[in-house]
């Protein structure tokens, strides 16, 4: 395939960097017929792209981010600018109507499940904790992460925007007065910036340990991991646009890893937000790990590090060293809790 529109062709690697994507994502778009290379070597199959295709590549990535199906993406790409805008608006109106319908179904389903759920058994056995932490600035000029690490409460928060102290203030308020206190702190600090989009904000991921139960509260893209019997389980779901699309199968992991909006939150600590809450029964020998996204967005596979038999502080430092070795572009915080 050839194209005379430009004499400047980029290798797939160079084009991927310019577009903010990955070569694997570009190969996927080629397979889907959304972005064909200008030139394909007949012997090696190596792809080359024209610089004029960069805008199209970025548009495809954005449409994939909002979950648009393949057939509708093709319509947008083939339409005039005005027609493309109408197509995107029509798609999003349908998404909003579909979401409202599904919300009603979910409300009914949750109520049925709660009515059928047996009462949880409780135990008065108290587990003891050993805690290790790491808290590094990484490639940022400022430290906007914060952590709490006490025998009964561990938490991480990841601030964003102009305020450096917001995450720490919210964690202190949470420790004193629970989630209502955290919300009151946000409302007090941001004031007139709410409910409109504030210039600053924070995530919050906390675990309260009561007897042999972990009570997890979560808003944002921090994570809680449970290490048990040689396996690592993620207990929280990232509240990001990209994570929702990955879970629905509308975006691949490789697309998400390189996407310009991969850290775009759809939930943060603001008045009116409903946090995720889950209770997890604990056993002696369990390990709980909390990380901010500067950790898990940088190191793809944390399992070998979290499964190590080392003491909690050594595990936390090993995770932080792995992040540093991977370039540590962001603040990164990890809390490791061993239970016995």
CSV table of C-alpha atoms in Angstrom, one decimal:
chain,number,residue,atom,x,y,z
A,1,UNK,CA,0.0,0.0,0.0
A,2,UNK,CA,1.4,3.5,-0.9
A,3,UNK,CA,0.5,7.1,-0.3
A,4,UNK,CA,1.7,10.2,-2.1
A,5,UNK,CA,0.4,12.7,0.5
A,6,UNK,CA,3.8,13.0,2.2
A,7,UNK,CA,7.3,11.8,1.6
A,8,UNK,CA,8.0,11.6,5.4
A,9,UNK,CA,7.3,8.2,6.7
A,10,UNK,CA,7.8,7.1,10.3
A,11,UNK,CA,8.6,3.7,11.7
A,12,UNK,CA,5.8,2.1,13.8
A,13,UNK,CA,7.9,2.9,16.9
A,14,UNK,CA,8.5,6.5,16.1
A,15,UNK,CA,4.8,7.0,15.0
A,16,UNK,CA,3.6,5.4,18.2
A,17,UNK,CA,5.7,7.8,20.3
A,18,UNK,CA,4.4,10.8,18.4
A,19,UNK,CA,0.8,9.6,18.7
A,20,UNK,CA,1.2,8.7,22.4
A,21,UNK,CA,0.3,5.1,21.7
A,22,UNK,CA,2.2,1.8,21.5
A,23,UNK,CA,3.2,-0.3,18.5
A,24,UNK,CA,0.8,-3.0,19.7
A,25,UNK,CA,-2.1,-0.6,19.8
A,26,UNK,CA,-1.3,0.5,16.3
A,27,UNK,CA,-1.2,-3.1,15.1
A,28,UNK,CA,-4.6,-3.6,16.7
A,29,UNK,CA,-6.0,-0.5,14.8
A,30,UNK,CA,-4.5,-1.9,11.6
A,31,UNK,CA,-6.2,-5.3,12.2
A,32,UNK,CA,-9.5,-3.5,12.9
A,33,UNK,CA,-9.2,-1.5,9.7
A,34,UNK,CA,-9.2,1.8,11.6
A,35,UNK,CA,-5.7,3.0,10.9
A,36,UNK,CA,-3.9,1.4,8.0
A,37,UNK,CA,-0.1,2.0,7.5
A,38,UNK,CA,0.9,3.9,4.5
A,39,UNK,CA,3.6,1.3,3.7
A,40,UNK,CA,4.1,-2.4,4.6
A,41,UNK,CA,7.3,-4.1,3.7
A,42,UNK,CA,6.3,-7.2,1.6
A,43,UNK,CA,9.1,-9.3,3.1
A,44,UNK,CA,9.3,-8.3,6.8
A,45,UNK,CA,5.7,-7.0,7.2
A,46,UNK,CA,7.2,-3.9,8.9
A,47,UNK,CA,4.7,-1.0,9.0
A,48,UNK,CA,5.4,2.7,8.2
A,49,UNK,CA,3.1,5.6,8.8
A,50,UNK,CA,2.8,9.2,7.5
A,51,UNK,CA,2.9,12.1,9.8
A,52,UNK,CA,-0.5,13.3,8.4
A,53,UNK,CA,-2.0,10.1,10.1
A,54,UNK,CA,-1.2,11.3,13.6
A,55,UNK,CA,-4.4,13.2,14.0
A,56,UNK,CA,-6.4,10.2,13.0
A,57,UNK,CA,-4.5,7.9,15.3
A,58,UNK,CA,-5.2,10.2,18.3
A,59,UNK,CA,-8.9,10.4,17.3
A,60,UNK,CA,-9.1,6.6,17.2
A,61,UNK,CA,-7.5,6.3,20.6
A,62,UNK,CA,-9.9,8.9,22.1
A,63,UNK,CA,-13.0,7.2,20.6
A,64,UNK,CA,-11.8,3.9,22.0
A,65,UNK,CA,-11.4,5.6,25.4
A,66,UNK,CA,-15.1,6.6,25.5
A,67,UNK,CA,-16.1,3.0,24.5
A,68,UNK,CA,-17.4,3.7,21.0
A,69,UNK,CA,-18.0,0.4,19.1
A,70,UNK,CA,-15.9,-0.3,16.0
A,71,UNK,CA,-18.8,0.3,13.5
A,72,UNK,CA,-19.5,3.8,14.9
A,73,UNK,CA,-15.8,4.7,15.0
A,74,UNK,CA,-15.6,3.9,11.3
A,75,UNK,CA,-18.6,6.3,10.7
A,76,UNK,CA,-16.9,9.1,12.6
A,77,UNK,CA,-13.7,8.6,10.7
A,78,UNK,CA,-15.5,8.7,7.3
A,79,UNK,CA,-17.7,11.7,8.1
A,80,UNK,CA,-17.1,15.4,7.7
A,81,UNK,CA,-16.1,17.3,10.8
A,82,UNK,CA,-19.7,18.4,11.4
A,83,UNK,CA,-21.0,14.9,10.7
A,84,UNK,CA,-18.4,13.4,13.0
A,85,UNK,CA,-19.5,15.7,15.8
A,86,UNK,CA,-23.1,14.7,15.3
A,87,UNK,CA,-22.2,11.0,15.3
A,88,UNK,CA,-20.3,11.4,18.6
A,89,UNK,CA,-23.1,13.3,20.2
A,90,UNK,CA,-25.7,10.7,19.1
A,91,UNK,CA,-23.5,7.9,20.5
A,92,UNK,CA,-23.1,9.6,23.9
A,93,UNK,CA,-26.9,10.4,24.2
A,94,UNK,CA,-27.5,6.7,23.7
A,95,UNK,CA,-24.9,5.8,26.3
A,96,UNK,CA,-26.6,8.1,28.9
A,97,UNK,CA,-30.0,6.5,28.2
A,98,UNK,CA,-28.6,3.0,28.4
A,99,UNK,CA,-26.8,3.8,31.6
A,100,UNK,CA,-30.1,5.1,33.2
A,101,UNK,CA,-31.8,1.9,32.2
A,102,UNK,CA,-29.1,-0.3,33.6
A,103,UNK,CA,-29.1,1.7,36.8
A,104,UNK,CA,-32.7,0.7,37.5
A,105,UNK,CA,-31.9,-2.9,36.8
A,106,UNK,CA,-28.9,-2.8,39.1
A,107,UNK,CA,-30.9,-1.2,41.9
A,108,UNK,CA,-33.5,-4.0,41.7
A,109,UNK,CA,-30.8,-6.7,41.6
A,110,UNK,CA,-28.9,-5.4,44.5
A,111,UNK,CA,-32.0,-5.3,46.7
A,112,UNK,CA,-32.8,-8.9,45.8
A,113,UNK,CA,-29.3,-10.0,46.7
A,114,UNK,CA,-29.4,-8.2,50.0
A,115,UNK,CA,-32.7,-9.8,50.9
A,116,UNK,CA,-31.2,-13.2,50.1
A,117,UNK,CA,-27.8,-12.8,51.7
A,118,UNK,CA,-27.2,-14.8,54.9
A,119,UNK,CA,-26.0,-13.0,58.0
A,120,UNK,CA,-22.2,-12.7,58.1
A,121,UNK,CA,-20.5,-14.8,60.8
A,122,UNK,CA,-18.3,-12.8,63.1
A,123,UNK,CA,-15.3,-13.7,65.3
A,124,UNK,CA,-13.7,-11.9,68.2
A,125,UNK,CA,-10.2,-13.3,67.3
A,126,UNK,CA,-7.8,-10.3,67.0
A,127,UNK,CA,-5.0,-10.5,64.5
A,128,UNK,CA,-1.7,-8.7,65.1
A,129,UNK,CA,-0.1,-6.5,62.5
A,130,UNK,CA,3.4,-5.8,61.4
A,131,UNK,CA,3.7,-2.8,59.0
A,132,UNK,CA,6.2,-1.6,56.4
A,133,UNK,CA,6.0,1.6,54.3
A,134,UNK,CA,7.7,3.4,51.5
A,135,UNK,CA,6.8,7.0,50.5
A,136,UNK,CA,8.8,8.6,47.7
A,137,UNK,CA,8.5,11.7,45.6
A,138,UNK,CA,9.7,10.0,42.4
A,139,UNK,CA,9.9,12.1,39.3
A,140,UNK,CA,7.6,14.8,40.5
A,141,UNK,CA,8.9,18.1,42.0
A,142,UNK,CA,6.3,17.9,44.8
A,143,UNK,CA,5.1,15.1,47.1
A,144,UNK,CA,1.3,14.9,46.8
A,145,UNK,CA,0.8,11.3,48.1
A,146,UNK,CA,0.1,10.7,51.8
A,147,UNK,CA,-0.2,7.7,54.0
A,148,UNK,CA,-1.4,6.5,57.4
A,149,UNK,CA,0.0,3.4,59.0
A,150,UNK,CA,-1.3,2.4,62.5
A,151,UNK,CA,-2.2,-1.1,63.8
A,152,UNK,CA,-5.9,-0.5,63.3
A,153,UNK,CA,-6.0,1.8,60.2
A,154,UNK,CA,-3.8,2.0,57.1
A,155,UNK,CA,-4.5,4.3,54.2
A,156,UNK,CA,-3.1,6.0,51.2
A,157,UNK,CA,-4.2,9.1,49.3
A,158,UNK,CA,-3.0,10.6,46.0
A,159,UNK,CA,-3.5,14.3,45.7
A,160,UNK,CA,-3.6,16.2,42.4
A,161,UNK,CA,-3.7,19.8,41.3
A,162,UNK,CA,-2.3,22.9,43.0
A,163,UNK,CA,-2.5,21.7,46.6
A,164,UNK,CA,0.4,19.7,48.0
A,165,UNK,CA,-1.1,19.2,51.5
A,166,UNK,CA,-4.7,18.1,50.5
A,167,UNK,CA,-4.1,14.3,50.6
A,168,UNK,CA,-2.5,14.5,54.0
A,169,UNK,CA,-5.3,16.7,55.4
A,170,UNK,CA,-8.0,14.4,54.1
A,171,UNK,CA,-6.3,11.3,55.6
A,172,UNK,CA,-6.0,13.1,59.0
A,173,UNK,CA,-9.7,14.0,58.8
A,174,UNK,CA,-10.6,10.4,57.9
A,175,UNK,CA,-8.7,9.1,60.8
A,176,UNK,CA,-10.5,11.4,63.2
A,177,UNK,CA,-14.0,11.4,61.8
A,178,UNK,CA,-14.4,8.7,59.1
A,179,UNK,CA,-15.5,9.4,55.6
A,180,UNK,CA,-17.8,12.2,56.7
A,181,UNK,CA,-14.8,13.9,58.1
A,182,UNK,CA,-12.8,13.5,54.9
A,183,UNK,CA,-15.7,15.0,52.9
A,184,UNK,CA,-16.0,17.9,55.4
A,185,UNK,CA,-12.2,18.6,55.0
A,186,UNK,CA,-12.5,18.7,51.2
A,187,UNK,CA,-15.5,21.0,51.3
A,188,UNK,CA,-13.6,23.3,53.7
A,189,UNK,CA,-10.4,23.3,51.8
A,190,UNK,CA,-11.8,23.7,48.3
A,191,UNK,CA,-14.8,25.9,49.2
A,192,UNK,CA,-16.1,27.7,46.1
A,193,UNK,CA,-14.4,25.3,43.7
A,194,UNK,CA,-17.1,22.8,44.5
A,195,UNK,CA,-19.3,21.4,43.1
A,196,UNK,CA,-17.6,22.6,39.9
A,197,UNK,CA,-14.4,20.9,38.8
A,198,UNK,CA,-11.8,21.9,41.5
A,199,UNK,CA,-8.2,22.7,40.8
A,200,UNK,CA,-7.1,20.2,43.4
A,201,UNK,CA,-8.4,16.9,44.7
A,202,UNK,CA,-7.4,13.6,46.1
A,203,UNK,CA,-8.1,9.9,46.1
A,204,UNK,CA,-8.6,7.8,49.3
A,205,UNK,CA,-8.0,4.1,49.9
A,206,UNK,CA,-8.2,2.9,53.5
A,207,UNK,CA,-8.4,-0.3,55.4
A,208,UNK,CA,-9.7,-0.5,59.0
A,209,UNK,CA,-8.7,-3.7,60.7
A,210,UNK,CA,-11.3,-4.9,63.3
A,211,UNK,CA,-10.6,-8.2,65.0
A,212,UNK,CA,-10.2,-10.5,61.9
A,213,UNK,CA,-12.0,-8.3,59.4
A,214,UNK,CA,-10.6,-5.8,56.9
A,215,UNK,CA,-13.0,-3.0,56.2
A,216,UNK,CA,-12.0,-1.5,52.9
A,217,UNK,CA,-13.1,2.0,51.8
A,218,UNK,CA,-12.1,3.2,48.4
A,219,UNK,CA,-12.4,6.2,46.1
A,220,UNK,CA,-10.1,6.7,43.1
A,221,UNK,CA,-7.2,4.7,41.7
A,222,UNK,CA,-5.3,3.6,44.8
A,223,UNK,CA,-5.4,-0.2,45.3
A,224,UNK,CA,-5.6,-2.8,48.0
A,225,UNK,CA,-4.1,-6.2,47.4
A,226,UNK,CA,-4.6,-9.4,49.5
A,227,UNK,CA,-1.8,-11.9,49.5
A,228,UNK,CA,-2.9,-15.3,50.6
A,229,UNK,CA,-1.7,-18.9,50.1
A,230,UNK,CA,0.7,-17.9,47.3
A,231,UNK,CA,-1.7,-15.8,45.3
A,232,UNK,CA,-2.3,-12.0,45.0
A,233,UNK,CA,-5.8,-10.7,44.6
A,234,UNK,CA,-6.7,-7.0,43.9
A,235,UNK,CA,-9.6,-6.1,46.3
A,236,UNK,CA,-10.4,-2.7,44.8
A,237,UNK,CA,-11.5,-1.5,41.3
A,238,UNK,CA,-9.8,1.6,39.8
A,239,UNK,CA,-12.2,4.5,39.4
A,240,UNK,CA,-10.8,5.6,36.1
A,241,UNK,CA,-12.4,5.8,32.7
A,242,UNK,CA,-9.8,3.5,31.2
A,243,UNK,CA,-10.3,0.8,33.9
A,244,UNK,CA,-14.1,0.7,33.3
A,245,UNK,CA,-13.4,0.2,29.5
A,246,UNK,CA,-10.9,-2.6,30.2
A,247,UNK,CA,-13.3,-4.4,32.4
A,248,UNK,CA,-16.0,-4.2,29.8
A,249,UNK,CA,-13.6,-5.5,27.1
A,250,UNK,CA,-13.8,-2.2,25.1
A,251,UNK,CA,-10.1,-1.3,25.6
A,252,UNK,CA,-7.1,-3.5,25.7
A,253,UNK,CA,-4.5,-3.4,28.5
A,254,UNK,CA,-1.9,-2.3,26.0
A,255,UNK,CA,-4.0,0.6,24.7
A,256,UNK,CA,-4.7,1.6,28.3
A,257,UNK,CA,-1.0,1.5,29.3
A,258,UNK,CA,-0.1,4.1,26.7
A,259,UNK,CA,-3.2,6.2,26.5
A,260,UNK,CA,-2.9,9.9,27.1
A,261,UNK,CA,-5.9,9.8,29.5
A,262,UNK,CA,-5.1,6.6,31.3
A,263,UNK,CA,-5.1,8.4,34.7
A,264,UNK,CA,-8.4,10.2,34.2
A,265,UNK,CA,-10.4,9.6,37.3
A,266,UNK,CA,-14.2,9.2,37.3
A,267,UNK,CA,-14.4,9.3,41.1
A,268,UNK,CA,-12.4,11.3,43.7
A,269,UNK,CA,-13.2,12.6,47.2
A,270,UNK,CA,-15.9,15.3,46.8
A,271,UNK,CA,-19.2,16.0,48.5
A,272,UNK,CA,-21.9,13.5,47.4
A,273,UNK,CA,-19.5,10.8,46.2
A,274,UNK,CA,-20.3,7.2,47.3
A,275,UNK,CA,-17.2,5.2,48.1
A,276,UNK,CA,-16.8,1.5,47.4
A,277,UNK,CA,-16.9,-0.5,50.7
A,278,UNK,CA,-16.1,-4.1,51.1
A,279,UNK,CA,-15.5,-6.3,54.2
A,280,UNK,CA,-12.9,-9.0,53.9
A,281,UNK,CA,-12.4,-11.8,56.4
A,282,UNK,CA,-8.7,-12.2,57.4
A,283,UNK,CA,-6.6,-15.1,58.5
A,284,UNK,CA,-3.3,-15.3,60.2
A,285,UNK,CA,-0.6,-15.3,57.5
A,286,UNK,CA,-2.4,-12.9,55.2
A,287,UNK,CA,-0.7,-9.8,53.8
A,288,UNK,CA,-2.5,-6.6,52.9
A,289,UNK,CA,-0.8,-4.1,50.5
A,290,UNK,CA,-1.9,-0.6,49.7
A,291,UNK,CA,-0.4,1.2,46.7
A,292,UNK,CA,-0.9,4.6,45.0
A,293,UNK,CA,-1.1,4.6,41.2
A,294,UNK,CA,2.5,5.7,41.0
A,295,UNK,CA,3.3,2.1,42.0
A,296,UNK,CA,1.0,-0.1,39.9
A,297,UNK,CA,0.9,2.2,36.9
A,298,UNK,CA,4.7,1.9,36.7
A,299,UNK,CA,5.4,-1.8,37.6
A,300,UNK,CA,3.2,-4.1,35.5
A,301,UNK,CA,3.6,-7.3,37.7
A,302,UNK,CA,3.8,-6.7,41.4
A,303,UNK,CA,3.0,-10.3,42.4
A,304,UNK,CA,6.6,-11.6,42.7
A,305,UNK,CA,7.4,-8.7,45.0
A,306,UNK,CA,4.3,-8.9,47.1
A,307,UNK,CA,4.7,-12.7,47.5
A,308,UNK,CA,8.2,-12.5,48.9
A,309,UNK,CA,8.6,-14.0,52.4
A,310,UNK,CA,10.6,-11.0,53.6
A,311,UNK,CA,9.4,-8.7,56.4
A,312,UNK,CA,6.9,-6.0,55.5
A,313,UNK,CA,9.5,-3.1,55.5
A,314,UNK,CA,11.8,-5.0,53.2
A,315,UNK,CA,8.9,-5.8,50.8
A,316,UNK,CA,7.8,-2.1,50.8
A,317,UNK,CA,11.4,-1.0,50.0
A,318,UNK,CA,11.7,-3.7,47.3
A,319,UNK,CA,8.5,-2.4,45.6
A,320,UNK,CA,9.7,1.1,45.8
A,321,UNK,CA,13.1,0.1,44.3
A,322,UNK,CA,11.3,-1.6,41.4
A,323,UNK,CA,9.3,1.6,40.7
A,324,UNK,CA,12.6,3.6,40.8
A,325,UNK,CA,14.2,1.1,38.4
A,326,UNK,CA,11.2,1.6,36.0
A,327,UNK,CA,11.7,5.3,35.9
A,328,UNK,CA,9.4,6.4,38.8
A,329,UNK,CA,7.6,9.2,36.8
A,330,UNK,CA,5.2,9.9,39.7
A,331,UNK,CA,5.0,10.0,43.5
A,332,UNK,CA,4.7,6.5,44.8
A,333,UNK,CA,3.6,5.1,48.1
A,334,UNK,CA,3.2,1.5,49.4
A,335,UNK,CA,2.0,0.1,52.7
A,336,UNK,CA,2.6,-3.6,53.6
A,337,UNK,CA,0.7,-5.2,56.5
A,338,UNK,CA,1.4,-8.7,57.7
A,339,UNK,CA,-1.2,-10.3,59.9
A,340,UNK,CA,-0.5,-13.0,62.5
